Structure formats: C-alpha cells, structure tokens
Amino acid sequence: MATLELHDVTKTYGKVQALTDLSLALGDGEFFVLLGPSGAGKTTTLKSVAGLQEIDSGRVTIGGTDMTGVEPYHRNVAMAFESYALYPQKTVFDNLASPLRSGRTGTYDADEQRRRIDLVTTTLGINHLLQRFPRELSNGQRQRVALGRVLVRPADIYLLDEPLSHLDAKLRAAMRAELKQLGQMSNTTTFYVTHDYQEALALGDRIGVLREGRLVQVGTPLEVWSRPVDSFVAKALGQPEINMIDARVSDGRIRAGDGRIAVPIPAGVDVAAVTRSGSGCGPGISSWPAPAVAARTGWRCRAPSGLPNGWAGWSSSTYGSATWT
C-alpha cells in the first residue's frame, strides 16, 4: 500500500502533446479511476507511473519517494495491459505464478502460491482454466488471466489499463463488482483507466476526467455525475448522451426554447461572461444546474419516470421550476 502523486507531468510524442502538466494525488488504498476517450492520454499516464516511458518534465512519487530515474523493476507496481502480455509457452497456472516466483516481493512456497492463485482465479471465474495455454483461451479469458497475474502478488500500486474492455456486457458487469470487492479486500492503491463511464462510476472512490492530456475534473462519482464542471464532462457520463440546446441569460434567469423555459440562475454561479449555455433539456427530461466554467454553464439531464410526452420540466425547491408550454 502506498500513496501516488503526479506533479506537473508532461509527455510528448514528436509533435503530439500526450500529457500537459498533469497533477494528481491518490490516497493510500484508494481506488482511483481515470476516465477519458481514446487518445486522451490514459495509457500514457499509467506507463509514466510504471516507469515504462520517460516523461519530459514533472515527477512521480510513490509512497513519498521520487521515482525519477528508478527502473520499473524497483517501483513495486503491478500493471495489467490491455494487450494481455501473457507467456504463450506457459499454462494459465504458470502465468499466474510467475510474479510469485520472481523473488521481487518475497518468497512464496508452493502452498502459498496455490492459495493466492485459487483466491484470485475463483473470483475471476477462471479456476477451471489453470492447465490451459493462452492459445486455448478466448480473448475474454486471456484478459482475466492478465488481470489475475496483477492481483495475485502484493504491490504498492495496481495499474489497470482497461482490463474489462474485451469482456461481454454481462461478464463485464459482474467483474465490476468483483474488482471492487478485491480492491477492498487487498486495500491496495489502484489506478484504473477506462473509457466506460459505467465502470468509472461503479468502481472509483474518485474519478478523474481526462481530455487531450489535461485533467478536467476530479471528484467522487456523485460529484462528477451531479456537478460536472463543463459540457465535456456532462457528455462523458450517461447513455444516451446528454442533449445540448442554446440558451441566453437575461434578467437573472436562463432562458431557452424561445423563452418558454426560464429558470433562475443558481446561487454562486458566475454568468457575467456567459453568452451561450447548454441546458441539456429535451421533452420528458429533467435537469439541474452545475457550476459555470469559463463562459459556459453545464446542465445534467435525467429522464424522470411517469412524465407525459411534451413535458421537459425542471423543478427544485431551491431553484424554482419551468415547463414547456
């Protein structure tokens, strides 16, 4: 178990800016999820922590120790790659036992190796595959073996690169619950990256939203879900994607739909520079405001049950109400 901190980490690939001044702190035993679309810099972030690539500037600390110049072997992190990285000549059991036999984190006799492997493989549902080779497994089974190889040994930090991406929907949902349970049992700091907002909301103690190498928002699942800082974060959560409509600010109210929708500006929201805002409301959808960022005001939307078509209301004892006419 250890804390993890990234301080102004910057990484470029030629002319491509992968990470820009990324700063982040993970608490001891925290399950932190980094959410972002493809190309946002999620895997680059994990590789920077693991020491698998050099960063251009900034620093990474694990347990308060600066990792600058420290080889991956000596960082005591365990990483699950999206591409599996299994030994093709070894059985599933031997793949899982390989980190326990390396001597990096201690010495484990045969009984202790089997105990650890049985615990992880039972949780992952692959305990019947121990004598098979990777070529005899499906993609989903290979991915679970790769994940199991990370979880089977003690480490200061678990780094998980979209470990559920190749599983079918039913198994993915079940694995979310199992991963959460494993994280709580091991109490190991876990840095998990994904493009799936459902995984982020289900697993994370906190969520960080990454866009083009920059951290947009960090908060608990409830905070990010209910109070997105801008329209990018709001659109990253929920399916189908949030709707955005033009609105204007006048007389202390936000007006949309040719003036048919009018809601008061929430207390503490600065709209002095706002000329356009996204409300995210359509027929049959309710919403509530989120803090303004720069010149935009973000809105979260949910479809309430039992509402007739044509009603796009927003109501709150704090902020008042508005309906379609």
PDB file of C-alpha atoms in Angstrom:
ATOM      1  CA  MET A   1       0.000   0.000   0.000  1.00  0.00           C
ATOM      2  CA  ALA A   2       1.247   3.478  -0.811  1.00  0.00           C
ATOM      3  CA  THR A   3       0.233   6.934  -1.914  1.00  0.00           C
ATOM      4  CA  LEU A   4       0.768   8.011  -5.523  1.00  0.00           C
ATOM      5  CA  GLU A   5       1.377  11.562  -6.710  1.00  0.00           C
ATOM      6  CA  LEU A   6       1.958  13.032 -10.161  1.00  0.00           C
ATOM      7  CA  HIS A   7       3.412  16.533 -10.228  1.00  0.00           C
ATOM      8  CA  ASP A   8       3.098  18.555 -13.459  1.00  0.00           C
ATOM      9  CA  VAL A   9       3.809  15.517 -15.642  1.00  0.00           C
ATOM     10  CA  THR A  10       4.272  16.380 -19.305  1.00  0.00           C
ATOM     11  CA  LYS A  11       4.896  13.945 -22.166  1.00  0.00           C
ATOM     12  CA  THR A  12       5.125  14.496 -25.915  1.00  0.00           C
ATOM     13  CA  TYR A  13       5.495  12.120 -28.848  1.00  0.00           C
ATOM     14  CA  GLY A  14       7.048  14.229 -31.587  1.00  0.00           C
ATOM     15  CA  LYS A  15       4.528  16.979 -32.208  1.00  0.00           C
ATOM     16  CA  VAL A  16       1.772  15.237 -30.253  1.00  0.00           C
ATOM     17  CA  GLN A  17       1.237  16.527 -26.710  1.00  0.00           C
ATOM     18  CA  ALA A  18       0.119  13.413 -24.824  1.00  0.00           C
ATOM     19  CA  LEU A  19       0.116  14.886 -21.288  1.00  0.00           C
ATOM     20  CA  THR A  20       0.258  18.510 -20.207  1.00  0.00           C
ATOM     21  CA  ASP A  21       1.129  19.477 -16.623  1.00  0.00           C
ATOM     22  CA  LEU A  22      -0.848  16.562 -15.203  1.00  0.00           C
ATOM     23  CA  SER A  23      -1.046  16.730 -11.397  1.00  0.00           C
ATOM     24  CA  LEU A  24      -2.889  14.134  -9.359  1.00  0.00           C
ATOM     25  CA  ALA A  25      -2.754  12.595  -5.881  1.00  0.00           C
ATOM     26  CA  LEU A  26      -4.062   9.134  -4.894  1.00  0.00           C
ATOM     27  CA  GLY A  27      -4.528   8.261  -1.254  1.00  0.00           C
ATOM     28  CA  ASP A  28      -3.250   5.110   0.405  1.00  0.00           C
ATOM     29  CA  GLY A  29      -5.632   2.264  -0.519  1.00  0.00           C
ATOM     30  CA  GLU A  30      -7.740   4.439  -2.830  1.00  0.00           C
ATOM     31  CA  PHE A  31      -9.387   3.045  -5.971  1.00  0.00           C
ATOM     32  CA  PHE A  32      -8.989   5.897  -8.470  1.00  0.00           C
ATOM     33  CA  VAL A  33     -10.449   5.756 -11.981  1.00  0.00           C
ATOM     34  CA  LEU A  34      -9.156   7.892 -14.852  1.00  0.00           C
ATOM     35  CA  LEU A  35     -11.916   8.330 -17.440  1.00  0.00           C
ATOM     36  CA  GLY A  36     -11.423   9.619 -20.955  1.00  0.00           C
ATOM     37  CA  PRO A  37     -11.903   8.882 -24.660  1.00  0.00           C
ATOM     38  CA  SER A  38      -9.344   7.141 -26.844  1.00  0.00           C
ATOM     39  CA  GLY A  39      -6.258   9.279 -27.294  1.00  0.00           C
ATOM     40  CA  ALA A  40      -6.817  11.273 -24.107  1.00  0.00           C
ATOM     41  CA  GLY A  41      -3.542  10.080 -22.556  1.00  0.00           C
ATOM     42  CA  LYS A  42      -4.801   7.411 -20.143  1.00  0.00           C
ATOM     43  CA  THR A  43      -2.313   4.659 -21.028  1.00  0.00           C
ATOM     44  CA  THR A  44       0.494   7.209 -21.251  1.00  0.00           C
ATOM     45  CA  THR A  45      -0.313   8.208 -17.676  1.00  0.00           C
ATOM     46  CA  LEU A  46      -0.091   4.612 -16.447  1.00  0.00           C
ATOM     47  CA  LYS A  47       3.165   3.972 -18.293  1.00  0.00           C
ATOM     48  CA  SER A  48       4.616   7.139 -16.769  1.00  0.00           C
ATOM     49  CA  VAL A  49       3.764   5.843 -13.300  1.00  0.00           C
ATOM     50  CA  ALA A  50       5.177   2.395 -14.065  1.00  0.00           C
ATOM     51  CA  GLY A  51       8.390   3.846 -15.483  1.00  0.00           C
ATOM     52  CA  LEU A  52       7.852   2.199 -18.853  1.00  0.00           C
ATOM     53  CA  GLN A  53       8.439   5.519 -20.571  1.00  0.00           C
ATOM     54  CA  GLU A  54      10.383   8.623 -19.678  1.00  0.00           C
ATOM     55  CA  ILE A  55       8.458  11.829 -19.053  1.00  0.00           C
ATOM     56  CA  ASP A  56       9.605  15.151 -20.481  1.00  0.00           C
ATOM     57  CA  SER A  57       9.086  17.061 -17.242  1.00  0.00           C
ATOM     58  CA  GLY A  58       7.468  16.734 -13.841  1.00  0.00           C
ATOM     59  CA  ARG A  59       7.844  13.882 -11.390  1.00  0.00           C
ATOM     60  CA  VAL A  60       6.081  10.820  -9.997  1.00  0.00           C
ATOM     61  CA  THR A  61       6.258   9.850  -6.328  1.00  0.00           C
ATOM     62  CA  ILE A  62       5.172   6.531  -4.803  1.00  0.00           C
ATOM     63  CA  GLY A  63       4.892   6.350  -1.040  1.00  0.00           C
ATOM     64  CA  GLY A  64       6.554   9.757  -0.842  1.00  0.00           C
ATOM     65  CA  THR A  65       9.639   8.587  -2.786  1.00  0.00           C
ATOM     66  CA  ASP A  66      10.595  10.370  -6.004  1.00  0.00           C
ATOM     67  CA  MET A  67      10.654   7.812  -8.825  1.00  0.00           C
ATOM     68  CA  THR A  68      12.833   9.887 -11.147  1.00  0.00           C
ATOM     69  CA  GLY A  69      15.463   7.528 -12.558  1.00  0.00           C
ATOM     70  CA  VAL A  70      14.027   4.498 -10.759  1.00  0.00           C
ATOM     71  CA  GLU A  71      13.698   1.444 -13.016  1.00  0.00           C
ATOM     72  CA  PRO A  72      10.243  -0.182 -13.389  1.00  0.00           C
ATOM     73  CA  TYR A  73      11.516  -3.322 -11.659  1.00  0.00           C
ATOM     74  CA  HIS A  74      12.178  -1.375  -8.459  1.00  0.00           C
ATOM     75  CA  ARG A  75       8.930   0.617  -8.303  1.00  0.00           C
ATOM     76  CA  ASN A  76       6.891  -2.284  -6.887  1.00  0.00           C
ATOM     77  CA  VAL A  77       3.902  -1.636  -9.135  1.00  0.00           C
ATOM     78  CA  ALA A  78       1.866  -4.287 -10.936  1.00  0.00           C
ATOM     79  CA  MET A  79       0.320  -3.415 -14.292  1.00  0.00           C
ATOM     80  CA  ALA A  80      -2.339  -5.153 -16.365  1.00  0.00           C
ATOM     81  CA  PHE A  81      -2.012  -4.351 -20.053  1.00  0.00           C
ATOM     82  CA  GLU A  82      -4.947  -4.135 -22.407  1.00  0.00           C
ATOM     83  CA  SER A  83      -2.964  -6.384 -24.782  1.00  0.00           C
ATOM     84  CA  TYR A  84      -2.687  -9.227 -22.187  1.00  0.00           C
ATOM     85  CA  ALA A  85       1.132  -9.792 -22.463  1.00  0.00           C
ATOM     86  CA  LEU A  86       0.886 -13.452 -21.421  1.00  0.00           C
ATOM     87  CA  TYR A  87       3.685 -16.017 -21.781  1.00  0.00           C
ATOM     88  CA  PRO A  88       2.481 -18.220 -24.670  1.00  0.00           C
ATOM     89  CA  GLN A  89       4.612 -21.223 -23.633  1.00  0.00           C
ATOM     90  CA  LYS A  90       3.248 -21.311 -20.066  1.00  0.00           C
ATOM     91  CA  THR A  91      -0.049 -22.603 -18.721  1.00  0.00           C
ATOM     92  CA  VAL A  92      -2.504 -20.294 -17.031  1.00  0.00           C
ATOM     93  CA  PHE A  93      -1.273 -21.502 -13.636  1.00  0.00           C
ATOM     94  CA  ASP A  94       2.354 -20.814 -14.506  1.00  0.00           C
ATOM     95  CA  ASN A  95       1.482 -17.397 -15.932  1.00  0.00           C
ATOM     96  CA  LEU A  96      -0.237 -16.512 -12.685  1.00  0.00           C
ATOM     97  CA  ALA A  97       2.592 -17.944 -10.586  1.00  0.00           C
ATOM     98  CA  SER A  98       5.351 -16.105 -12.481  1.00  0.00           C
ATOM     99  CA  PRO A  99       5.290 -12.912 -10.350  1.00  0.00           C
ATOM    100  CA  LEU A 100       5.273 -15.020  -7.179  1.00  0.00           C
ATOM    101  CA  ARG A 101       8.349 -16.915  -8.366  1.00  0.00           C
ATOM    102  CA  SER A 102      10.308 -13.832  -9.394  1.00  0.00           C
ATOM    103  CA  GLY A 103      11.505 -13.083  -5.868  1.00  0.00           C
ATOM    104  CA  ARG A 104      10.692  -9.381  -6.233  1.00  0.00           C
ATOM    105  CA  THR A 105       8.160  -9.236  -3.404  1.00  0.00           C
ATOM    106  CA  GLY A 106       9.289 -12.109  -1.223  1.00  0.00           C
ATOM    107  CA  THR A 107       9.441 -15.876  -1.270  1.00  0.00           C
ATOM    108  CA  TYR A 108       6.291 -17.972  -1.625  1.00  0.00           C
ATOM    109  CA  ASP A 109       6.274 -21.732  -1.217  1.00  0.00           C
ATOM    110  CA  ALA A 110       4.113 -23.957  -3.424  1.00  0.00           C
ATOM    111  CA  ASP A 111       1.188 -23.990  -0.975  1.00  0.00           C
ATOM    112  CA  GLU A 112       1.150 -20.191  -0.654  1.00  0.00           C
ATOM    113  CA  GLN A 113       1.353 -19.802  -4.430  1.00  0.00           C
ATOM    114  CA  ARG A 114      -1.620 -22.112  -4.913  1.00  0.00           C
ATOM    115  CA  ARG A 115      -3.611 -20.375  -2.165  1.00  0.00           C
ATOM    116  CA  ARG A 116      -3.141 -16.969  -3.750  1.00  0.00           C
ATOM    117  CA  ILE A 117      -3.876 -18.265  -7.245  1.00  0.00           C
ATOM    118  CA  ASP A 118      -7.010 -20.118  -6.094  1.00  0.00           C
ATOM    119  CA  LEU A 119      -8.353 -16.971  -4.405  1.00  0.00           C
ATOM    120  CA  VAL A 120      -7.880 -14.775  -7.469  1.00  0.00           C
ATOM    121  CA  THR A 121      -8.955 -17.307 -10.101  1.00  0.00           C
ATOM    122  CA  THR A 122     -12.129 -18.181  -8.186  1.00  0.00           C
ATOM    123  CA  THR A 123     -13.047 -14.503  -8.033  1.00  0.00           C
ATOM    124  CA  LEU A 124     -12.289 -14.024 -11.735  1.00  0.00           C
ATOM    125  CA  GLY A 125     -14.071 -17.239 -12.756  1.00  0.00           C
ATOM    126  CA  ILE A 126     -11.056 -18.867 -14.410  1.00  0.00           C
ATOM    127  CA  ASN A 127     -10.140 -21.536 -11.843  1.00  0.00           C
ATOM    128  CA  HIS A 128     -11.145 -24.260 -14.341  1.00  0.00           C
ATOM    129  CA  LEU A 129      -8.618 -22.994 -16.916  1.00  0.00           C
ATOM    130  CA  LEU A 130      -5.403 -23.395 -14.950  1.00  0.00           C
ATOM    131  CA  GLN A 131      -3.874 -26.112 -17.149  1.00  0.00           C
ATOM    132  CA  ARG A 132      -4.673 -24.451 -20.472  1.00  0.00           C
ATOM    133  CA  PHE A 133      -2.282 -22.413 -22.598  1.00  0.00           C
ATOM    134  CA  PRO A 134      -3.100 -18.841 -23.723  1.00  0.00           C
ATOM    135  CA  ARG A 135      -3.703 -20.031 -27.298  1.00  0.00           C
ATOM    136  CA  GLU A 136      -6.546 -22.204 -25.971  1.00  0.00           C
ATOM    137  CA  LEU A 137      -8.357 -19.276 -24.353  1.00  0.00           C
ATOM    138  CA  SER A 138     -10.850 -16.750 -25.647  1.00  0.00           C
ATOM    139  CA  ASN A 139      -9.928 -13.071 -25.613  1.00  0.00           C
ATOM    140  CA  GLY A 140     -12.053 -12.515 -22.524  1.00  0.00           C
ATOM    141  CA  GLN A 141     -10.375 -15.411 -20.714  1.00  0.00           C
ATOM    142  CA  ARG A 142      -6.929 -14.117 -21.644  1.00  0.00           C
ATOM    143  CA  GLN A 143      -7.808 -10.728 -20.270  1.00  0.00           C
ATOM    144  CA  ARG A 144      -8.927 -12.219 -16.966  1.00  0.00           C
ATOM    145  CA  VAL A 145      -5.674 -14.174 -16.733  1.00  0.00           C
ATOM    146  CA  ALA A 146      -3.710 -10.963 -17.345  1.00  0.00           C
ATOM    147  CA  LEU A 147      -5.721  -9.224 -14.620  1.00  0.00           C
ATOM    148  CA  GLY A 148      -5.218 -12.167 -12.262  1.00  0.00           C
ATOM    149  CA  ARG A 149      -1.465 -12.052 -12.741  1.00  0.00           C
ATOM    150  CA  VAL A 150      -1.506  -8.490 -11.418  1.00  0.00           C
ATOM    151  CA  LEU A 151      -3.780  -9.174  -8.465  1.00  0.00           C
ATOM    152  CA  VAL A 152      -2.056 -12.363  -7.310  1.00  0.00           C
ATOM    153  CA  ARG A 153       1.036 -10.679  -5.866  1.00  0.00           C
ATOM    154  CA  PRO A 154       1.442  -7.892  -3.307  1.00  0.00           C
ATOM    155  CA  ALA A 155       2.302  -4.486  -4.782  1.00  0.00           C
ATOM    156  CA  ASP A 156       2.305  -0.868  -3.674  1.00  0.00           C
ATOM    157  CA  ILE A 157       0.204   0.212  -6.670  1.00  0.00           C
ATOM    158  CA  TYR A 158      -2.025  -1.714  -9.085  1.00  0.00           C
ATOM    159  CA  LEU A 159      -2.120  -0.139 -12.565  1.00  0.00           C
ATOM    160  CA  LEU A 160      -5.050  -1.434 -14.621  1.00  0.00           C
ATOM    161  CA  ASP A 161      -5.314  -0.454 -18.287  1.00  0.00           C
ATOM    162  CA  GLU A 162      -8.930  -1.085 -19.365  1.00  0.00           C
ATOM    163  CA  PRO A 163      -8.833  -4.681 -18.063  1.00  0.00           C
ATOM    164  CA  LEU A 164     -12.516  -5.350 -18.810  1.00  0.00           C
ATOM    165  CA  SER A 165     -12.664  -3.965 -22.340  1.00  0.00           C
ATOM    166  CA  HIS A 166     -12.737  -7.360 -24.114  1.00  0.00           C
ATOM    167  CA  LEU A 167     -15.394  -8.953 -21.919  1.00  0.00           C
ATOM    168  CA  ASP A 168     -19.029  -9.306 -22.924  1.00  0.00           C
ATOM    169  CA  ALA A 169     -21.532  -6.978 -21.285  1.00  0.00           C
ATOM    170  CA  LYS A 170     -22.871  -9.483 -18.737  1.00  0.00           C
ATOM    171  CA  LEU A 171     -19.436 -10.603 -17.583  1.00  0.00           C
ATOM    172  CA  ARG A 172     -18.174  -7.029 -17.519  1.00  0.00           C
ATOM    173  CA  ALA A 173     -20.961  -6.026 -15.146  1.00  0.00           C
ATOM    174  CA  ALA A 174     -20.208  -8.985 -12.868  1.00  0.00           C
ATOM    175  CA  MET A 175     -16.477  -8.252 -12.942  1.00  0.00           C
ATOM    176  CA  ARG A 176     -17.017  -4.666 -11.815  1.00  0.00           C
ATOM    177  CA  ALA A 177     -18.470  -5.926  -8.565  1.00  0.00           C
ATOM    178  CA  GLU A 178     -15.677  -8.490  -8.142  1.00  0.00           C
ATOM    179  CA  LEU A 179     -12.972  -5.914  -8.807  1.00  0.00           C
ATOM    180  CA  LYS A 180     -14.464  -3.566  -6.251  1.00  0.00           C
ATOM    181  CA  GLN A 181     -14.512  -6.402  -3.724  1.00  0.00           C
ATOM    182  CA  LEU A 182     -10.903  -7.366  -4.485  1.00  0.00           C
ATOM    183  CA  GLY A 183      -9.805  -3.765  -4.073  1.00  0.00           C
ATOM    184  CA  GLN A 184     -11.476  -3.536  -0.682  1.00  0.00           C
ATOM    185  CA  MET A 185     -10.007  -6.857   0.452  1.00  0.00           C
ATOM    186  CA  SER A 186      -6.426  -6.063  -0.574  1.00  0.00           C
ATOM    187  CA  ASN A 187      -6.614  -2.379   0.408  1.00  0.00           C
ATOM    188  CA  THR A 188      -4.046  -1.732  -2.317  1.00  0.00           C
ATOM    189  CA  THR A 189      -3.919   1.631  -4.064  1.00  0.00           C
ATOM    190  CA  THR A 190      -5.386   1.072  -7.523  1.00  0.00           C
ATOM    191  CA  PHE A 191      -5.062   3.330 -10.586  1.00  0.00           C
ATOM    192  CA  TYR A 192      -7.621   2.199 -13.160  1.00  0.00           C
ATOM    193  CA  VAL A 193      -8.160   3.744 -16.593  1.00  0.00           C
ATOM    194  CA  THR A 194     -11.203   3.311 -18.816  1.00  0.00           C
ATOM    195  CA  HIS A 195     -13.336   4.958 -21.470  1.00  0.00           C
ATOM    196  CA  ASP A 196     -16.500   3.403 -19.954  1.00  0.00           C
ATOM    197  CA  TYR A 197     -18.329   5.812 -17.647  1.00  0.00           C
ATOM    198  CA  GLN A 198     -20.276   2.947 -16.049  1.00  0.00           C
ATOM    199  CA  GLU A 199     -17.036   1.323 -14.913  1.00  0.00           C
ATOM    200  CA  ALA A 200     -15.827   4.652 -13.572  1.00  0.00           C
ATOM    201  CA  LEU A 201     -18.997   5.286 -11.577  1.00  0.00           C
ATOM    202  CA  ALA A 202     -19.193   1.720 -10.263  1.00  0.00           C
ATOM    203  CA  LEU A 203     -15.553   1.268  -9.253  1.00  0.00           C
ATOM    204  CA  GLY A 204     -13.991   4.566  -8.349  1.00  0.00           C
ATOM    205  CA  ASP A 205     -13.654   6.060  -4.894  1.00  0.00           C
ATOM    206  CA  ARG A 206     -12.851   9.118  -7.005  1.00  0.00           C
ATOM    207  CA  ILE A 207     -12.903   9.793 -10.735  1.00  0.00           C
ATOM    208  CA  GLY A 208     -10.628  11.974 -12.830  1.00  0.00           C
ATOM    209  CA  VAL A 209     -11.812  13.035 -16.293  1.00  0.00           C
ATOM    210  CA  LEU A 210      -9.009  13.398 -18.841  1.00  0.00           C
ATOM    211  CA  ARG A 211      -9.263  15.302 -22.122  1.00  0.00           C
ATOM    212  CA  GLU A 212      -6.377  15.663 -24.579  1.00  0.00           C
ATOM    213  CA  GLY A 213      -3.801  15.115 -21.868  1.00  0.00           C
ATOM    214  CA  ARG A 214      -5.314  17.573 -19.401  1.00  0.00           C
ATOM    215  CA  LEU A 215      -7.245  16.796 -16.236  1.00  0.00           C
ATOM    216  CA  VAL A 216     -10.681  18.403 -16.495  1.00  0.00           C
ATOM    217  CA  GLN A 217     -12.301  17.384 -13.207  1.00  0.00           C
ATOM    218  CA  VAL A 218     -11.599  15.223 -10.164  1.00  0.00           C
ATOM    219  CA  GLY A 219     -14.243  14.216  -7.632  1.00  0.00           C
ATOM    220  CA  THR A 220     -16.313  11.426  -6.179  1.00  0.00           C
ATOM    221  CA  PRO A 221     -18.663   9.619  -8.576  1.00  0.00           C
ATOM    222  CA  LEU A 222     -21.589  11.568  -7.116  1.00  0.00           C
ATOM    223  CA  GLU A 223     -19.804  14.910  -7.509  1.00  0.00           C
ATOM    224  CA  VAL A 224     -18.764  14.280 -11.108  1.00  0.00           C
ATOM    225  CA  TRP A 225     -22.166  12.835 -12.010  1.00  0.00           C
ATOM    226  CA  SER A 226     -24.304  15.563 -10.472  1.00  0.00           C
ATOM    227  CA  ARG A 227     -21.986  18.582 -10.732  1.00  0.00           C
ATOM    228  CA  PRO A 228     -19.936  18.321 -13.968  1.00  0.00           C
ATOM    229  CA  VAL A 229     -17.670  21.326 -14.426  1.00  0.00           C
ATOM    230  CA  ASP A 230     -18.400  21.726 -18.139  1.00  0.00           C
ATOM    231  CA  SER A 231     -20.255  20.244 -21.092  1.00  0.00           C
ATOM    232  CA  PHE A 232     -17.393  17.822 -21.933  1.00  0.00           C
ATOM    233  CA  VAL A 233     -17.697  16.121 -18.548  1.00  0.00           C
ATOM    234  CA  ALA A 234     -21.503  16.182 -18.726  1.00  0.00           C
ATOM    235  CA  LYS A 235     -21.436  14.494 -22.135  1.00  0.00           C
ATOM    236  CA  ALA A 236     -18.893  11.896 -20.964  1.00  0.00           C
ATOM    237  CA  LEU A 237     -21.419  10.473 -18.499  1.00  0.00           C
ATOM    238  CA  GLY A 238     -24.731   8.874 -19.366  1.00  0.00           C
ATOM    239  CA  GLN A 239     -26.236   6.957 -22.270  1.00  0.00           C
ATOM    240  CA  PRO A 240     -27.738   8.225 -24.482  1.00  0.00           C
ATOM    241  CA  GLU A 241     -25.537  11.280 -24.465  1.00  0.00           C
ATOM    242  CA  ILE A 242     -26.846  14.472 -22.913  1.00  0.00           C
ATOM    243  CA  ASN A 243     -28.651  16.861 -25.273  1.00  0.00           C
ATOM    244  CA  MET A 244     -27.442  20.458 -25.555  1.00  0.00           C
ATOM    245  CA  ILE A 245     -29.627  23.393 -26.512  1.00  0.00           C
ATOM    246  CA  ASP A 246     -28.817  27.080 -26.865  1.00  0.00           C
ATOM    247  CA  ALA A 247     -29.919  29.407 -24.090  1.00  0.00           C
ATOM    248  CA  ARG A 248     -29.443  33.019 -23.080  1.00  0.00           C
ATOM    249  CA  VAL A 249     -29.125  34.835 -19.791  1.00  0.00           C
ATOM    250  CA  SER A 250     -31.368  37.816 -19.061  1.00  0.00           C
ATOM    251  CA  ASP A 251     -32.998  39.364 -16.011  1.00  0.00           C
ATOM    252  CA  GLY A 252     -31.319  36.892 -13.678  1.00  0.00           C
ATOM    253  CA  ARG A 253     -32.752  33.866 -15.477  1.00  0.00           C
ATOM    254  CA  ILE A 254     -31.521  31.320 -18.025  1.00  0.00           C
ATOM    255  CA  ARG A 255     -33.960  31.205 -20.946  1.00  0.00           C
ATOM    256  CA  ALA A 256     -34.257  28.568 -23.671  1.00  0.00           C
ATOM    257  CA  GLY A 257     -36.842  27.281 -26.124  1.00  0.00           C
ATOM    258  CA  ASP A 258     -37.770  30.752 -27.417  1.00  0.00           C
ATOM    259  CA  GLY A 259     -38.260  31.848 -23.855  1.00  0.00           C
ATOM    260  CA  ARG A 260     -40.662  29.041 -22.988  1.00  0.00           C
ATOM    261  CA  ILE A 261     -38.149  27.646 -20.478  1.00  0.00           C
ATOM    262  CA  ALA A 262     -36.874  30.053 -17.847  1.00  0.00           C
ATOM    263  CA  VAL A 263     -35.043  29.048 -14.681  1.00  0.00           C
ATOM    264  CA  PRO A 264     -33.301  31.250 -12.127  1.00  0.00           C
ATOM    265  CA  ILE A 265     -29.505  31.348 -12.067  1.00  0.00           C
ATOM    266  CA  PRO A 266     -28.247  29.170  -9.189  1.00  0.00           C
ATOM    267  CA  ALA A 267     -26.589  30.948  -6.305  1.00  0.00           C
ATOM    268  CA  GLY A 268     -22.806  31.075  -6.635  1.00  0.00           C
ATOM    269  CA  VAL A 269     -22.733  30.643 -10.422  1.00  0.00           C
ATOM    270  CA  ASP A 270     -20.900  33.406 -12.270  1.00  0.00           C
ATOM    271  CA  VAL A 271     -22.633  34.112 -15.557  1.00  0.00           C
ATOM    272  CA  ALA A 272     -21.221  37.587 -16.145  1.00  0.00           C
ATOM    273  CA  ALA A 273     -19.329  36.402 -19.210  1.00  0.00           C
ATOM    274  CA  VAL A 274     -21.900  33.884 -20.380  1.00  0.00           C
ATOM    275  CA  THR A 275     -23.369  34.454 -23.804  1.00  0.00           C
ATOM    276  CA  ARG A 276     -24.297  30.868 -24.602  1.00  0.00           C
ATOM    277  CA  SER A 277     -25.034  27.941 -22.318  1.00  0.00           C
ATOM    278  CA  GLY A 278     -26.059  24.325 -22.708  1.00  0.00           C
ATOM    279  CA  SER A 279     -29.101  23.282 -20.735  1.00  0.00           C
ATOM    280  CA  GLY A 280     -29.364  19.685 -21.890  1.00  0.00           C
ATOM    281  CA  CYS A 281     -33.176  19.554 -21.677  1.00  0.00           C
ATOM    282  CA  GLY A 282     -35.496  17.909 -24.158  1.00  0.00           C
ATOM    283  CA  PRO A 283     -39.115  16.675 -23.887  1.00  0.00           C
ATOM    284  CA  GLY A 284     -39.565  14.335 -20.970  1.00  0.00           C
ATOM    285  CA  ILE A 285     -36.215  15.168 -19.373  1.00  0.00           C
ATOM    286  CA  SER A 286     -35.432  16.854 -16.100  1.00  0.00           C
ATOM    287  CA  SER A 287     -32.232  18.652 -15.262  1.00  0.00           C
ATOM    288  CA  TRP A 288     -30.388  20.585 -12.637  1.00  0.00           C
ATOM    289  CA  PRO A 289     -27.561  23.105 -12.996  1.00  0.00           C
ATOM    290  CA  ALA A 290     -23.864  22.603 -12.495  1.00  0.00           C
ATOM    291  CA  PRO A 291     -21.169  25.219 -11.770  1.00  0.00           C
ATOM    292  CA  ALA A 292     -20.207  27.505 -14.624  1.00  0.00           C
ATOM    293  CA  VAL A 293     -16.764  27.179 -16.110  1.00  0.00           C
ATOM    294  CA  ALA A 294     -15.342  29.972 -18.250  1.00  0.00           C
ATOM    295  CA  ALA A 295     -18.208  31.138 -20.437  1.00  0.00           C
ATOM    296  CA  ARG A 296     -20.384  28.038 -20.251  1.00  0.00           C
ATOM    297  CA  THR A 297     -22.922  26.691 -17.809  1.00  0.00           C
ATOM    298  CA  GLY A 298     -23.218  22.897 -17.789  1.00  0.00           C
ATOM    299  CA  TRP A 299     -26.502  21.083 -17.137  1.00  0.00           C
ATOM    300  CA  ARG A 300     -27.132  17.483 -16.179  1.00  0.00           C
ATOM    301  CA  CYS A 301     -30.176  15.701 -17.537  1.00  0.00           C
ATOM    302  CA  ARG A 302     -32.205  12.711 -16.437  1.00  0.00           C
ATOM    303  CA  ALA A 303     -35.457  11.300 -17.789  1.00  0.00           C
ATOM    304  CA  PRO A 304     -37.919  11.056 -14.879  1.00  0.00           C
ATOM    305  CA  SER A 305     -40.391   8.203 -14.865  1.00  0.00           C
ATOM    306  CA  GLY A 306     -44.073   8.656 -15.472  1.00  0.00           C
ATOM    307  CA  LEU A 307     -43.928  12.021 -17.235  1.00  0.00           C
ATOM    308  CA  PRO A 308     -46.119  12.651 -20.277  1.00  0.00           C
ATOM    309  CA  ASN A 309     -44.582  13.473 -23.622  1.00  0.00           C
ATOM    310  CA  GLY A 310     -44.094  17.168 -24.161  1.00  0.00           C
ATOM    311  CA  TRP A 311     -43.118  17.851 -20.545  1.00  0.00           C
ATOM    312  CA  ALA A 312     -39.491  18.860 -20.203  1.00  0.00           C
ATOM    313  CA  GLY A 313     -39.595  20.186 -16.741  1.00  0.00           C
ATOM    314  CA  TRP A 314     -37.005  21.212 -14.297  1.00  0.00           C
ATOM    315  CA  SER A 315     -38.081  21.715 -10.755  1.00  0.00           C
ATOM    316  CA  SER A 316     -36.361  22.312  -7.484  1.00  0.00           C
ATOM    317  CA  SER A 317     -37.392  23.821  -4.208  1.00  0.00           C
ATOM    318  CA  THR A 318     -34.146  25.774  -4.322  1.00  0.00           C
ATOM    319  CA  TYR A 319     -34.102  26.996  -7.871  1.00  0.00           C
ATOM    320  CA  GLY A 320     -37.788  27.114  -8.829  1.00  0.00           C
ATOM    321  CA  SER A 321     -39.359  25.390 -11.837  1.00  0.00           C
ATOM    322  CA  ALA A 322     -40.022  25.719 -15.526  1.00  0.00           C
ATOM    323  CA  THR A 323     -42.102  23.717 -18.012  1.00  0.00           C
ATOM    324  CA  TRP A 324     -42.843  23.582 -21.683  1.00  0.00           C
ATOM    325  CA  THR A 325     -45.955  25.462 -22.753  1.00  0.00           C
TER     326      THR A 325
END
